[in-house]
GROMACS .gro file of C-alpha atoms in nm:
model
   79
    1PRO     CA    1  -0.792  -1.253   3.210
    2ALA     CA    2  -0.448  -1.110   3.268
    3LEU     CA    3  -0.325  -1.409   3.466
    4LEU     CA    4  -0.386  -1.782   3.440
    5LYS     CA    5  -0.312  -2.072   3.675
    6ASN     CA    6  -0.106  -2.372   3.574
    7LYS     CA    7  -0.176  -2.726   3.703
    8ARG     CA    8   0.029  -2.658   4.019
    9GLY     CA    9  -0.177  -2.346   4.094
   10ASP     CA   10   0.096  -2.095   4.007
   11LEU     CA   11  -0.016  -1.767   3.850
   12LEU     CA   12   0.126  -1.708   3.502
   13GLU     CA   13   0.103  -1.426   3.250
   14ASN     CA   14  -0.169  -1.477   2.991
   15PRO     CA   15  -0.011  -1.400   2.652
   16GLU     CA   16  -0.359  -1.329   2.511
   17ALA     CA   17  -0.450  -1.070   2.777
   18GLU     CA   18  -0.559  -0.735   2.639
   19ASN     CA   19  -0.433  -0.385   2.723
   20ILE     CA   20  -0.140  -0.498   2.938
   21GLU     CA   21   0.079  -0.254   2.748
   22HIS     CA   22  -0.137   0.032   2.878
   23LEU     CA   23  -0.060  -0.047   3.243
   24ASN     CA   24   0.250   0.129   3.377
   25ARG     CA   25   0.365  -0.189   3.545
   26GLY     CA   26   0.225  -0.440   3.296
   27TYR     CA   27   0.153  -0.783   3.442
   28ASP     CA   28   0.305  -0.677   3.775
   29TYR     CA   29  -0.015  -0.479   3.836
   30TYR     CA   30  -0.205  -0.809   3.860
   31PHE     CA   31   0.068  -1.004   4.040
   32ASP     CA   32   0.079  -0.731   4.307
   33MET     CA   33  -0.300  -0.732   4.331
   34ALA     CA   34  -0.294  -1.107   4.399
   35THR     CA   35  -0.021  -1.096   4.663
   36GLY     CA   36  -0.157  -1.184   5.006
   37GLN     CA   37  -0.514  -1.230   4.884
   38THR     CA   38  -0.746  -1.528   4.916
   39GLN     CA   39  -0.794  -1.772   4.630
   40GLU     CA   40  -1.152  -1.645   4.593
   41PHE     CA   41  -1.030  -1.283   4.558
   42ILE     CA   42  -0.779  -1.390   4.293
   43LYS     CA   43  -1.044  -1.590   4.108
   44VAL     CA   44  -1.279  -1.289   4.090
   45PHE     CA   45  -1.058  -0.981   4.062
   46VAL     CA   46  -0.748  -1.117   3.889
   47MET     CA   47  -0.879  -1.404   3.676
   48GLY     CA   48  -1.220  -1.256   3.589
   49GLN     CA   49  -1.423  -1.557   3.703
   50TYR     CA   50  -1.747  -1.569   3.899
   51GLY     CA   51  -1.715  -1.603   4.273
   52MET     CA   52  -1.814  -1.456   4.606
   53ILE     CA   53  -1.615  -1.201   4.799
   54LYS     CA   54  -1.679  -1.129   5.165
   55ALA     CA   55  -1.551  -0.797   5.291
   56GLY     CA   56  -1.585  -0.617   5.620
   57GLN     CA   57  -1.741  -0.759   5.932
   58LEU     CA   58  -2.060  -0.954   5.972
   59VAL     CA   59  -2.350  -0.769   6.131
   60TYR     CA   60  -2.456  -1.085   6.314
   61ASN     CA   61  -2.165  -1.324   6.362
   62ASP     CA   62  -2.387  -1.619   6.455
   63TYR     CA   63  -2.638  -1.576   6.169
   64ASN     CA   64  -2.715  -1.900   5.986
   65ASP     CA   65  -2.962  -1.918   5.694
   66ASP     CA   66  -3.061  -2.273   5.785
   67PHE     CA   67  -3.165  -2.164   6.134
   68HIS     CA   68  -3.274  -1.800   6.101
   69ALA     CA   69  -3.448  -1.789   5.761
   70VAL     CA   70  -3.782  -1.928   5.644
   71GLN     CA   71  -3.807  -2.072   5.293
   72ASP     CA   72  -4.185  -2.072   5.251
   73ILE     CA   73  -4.410  -1.856   5.461
   74GLU     CA   74  -4.787  -1.858   5.444
   75ILE     CA   75  -4.954  -1.520   5.419
   76ASP     CA   76  -5.295  -1.468   5.577
   77GLU     CA   77  -5.466  -1.240   5.328
   78ASN     CA   78  -5.747  -1.165   5.578
   79GLU     CA   79  -5.521  -0.966   5.808
   0.00000   0.00000   0.00000
């Protein structure tokens, strides 16, 4: 990844990052990308780690998997 976090959570340049020299603004490209973003966004798009990004608006604001979804459903093969 282009940026790493220190123990305090500050973003730092990764000296082993590849292709930084090919970006017009170098590491600033990634620092600017991280500015004002959530920690999850930074983790995924800046630090190259797995995570989950939520964008846009929910279709159903009150949807809850625990309430609205069924884990196992029996299928009646005769119908």
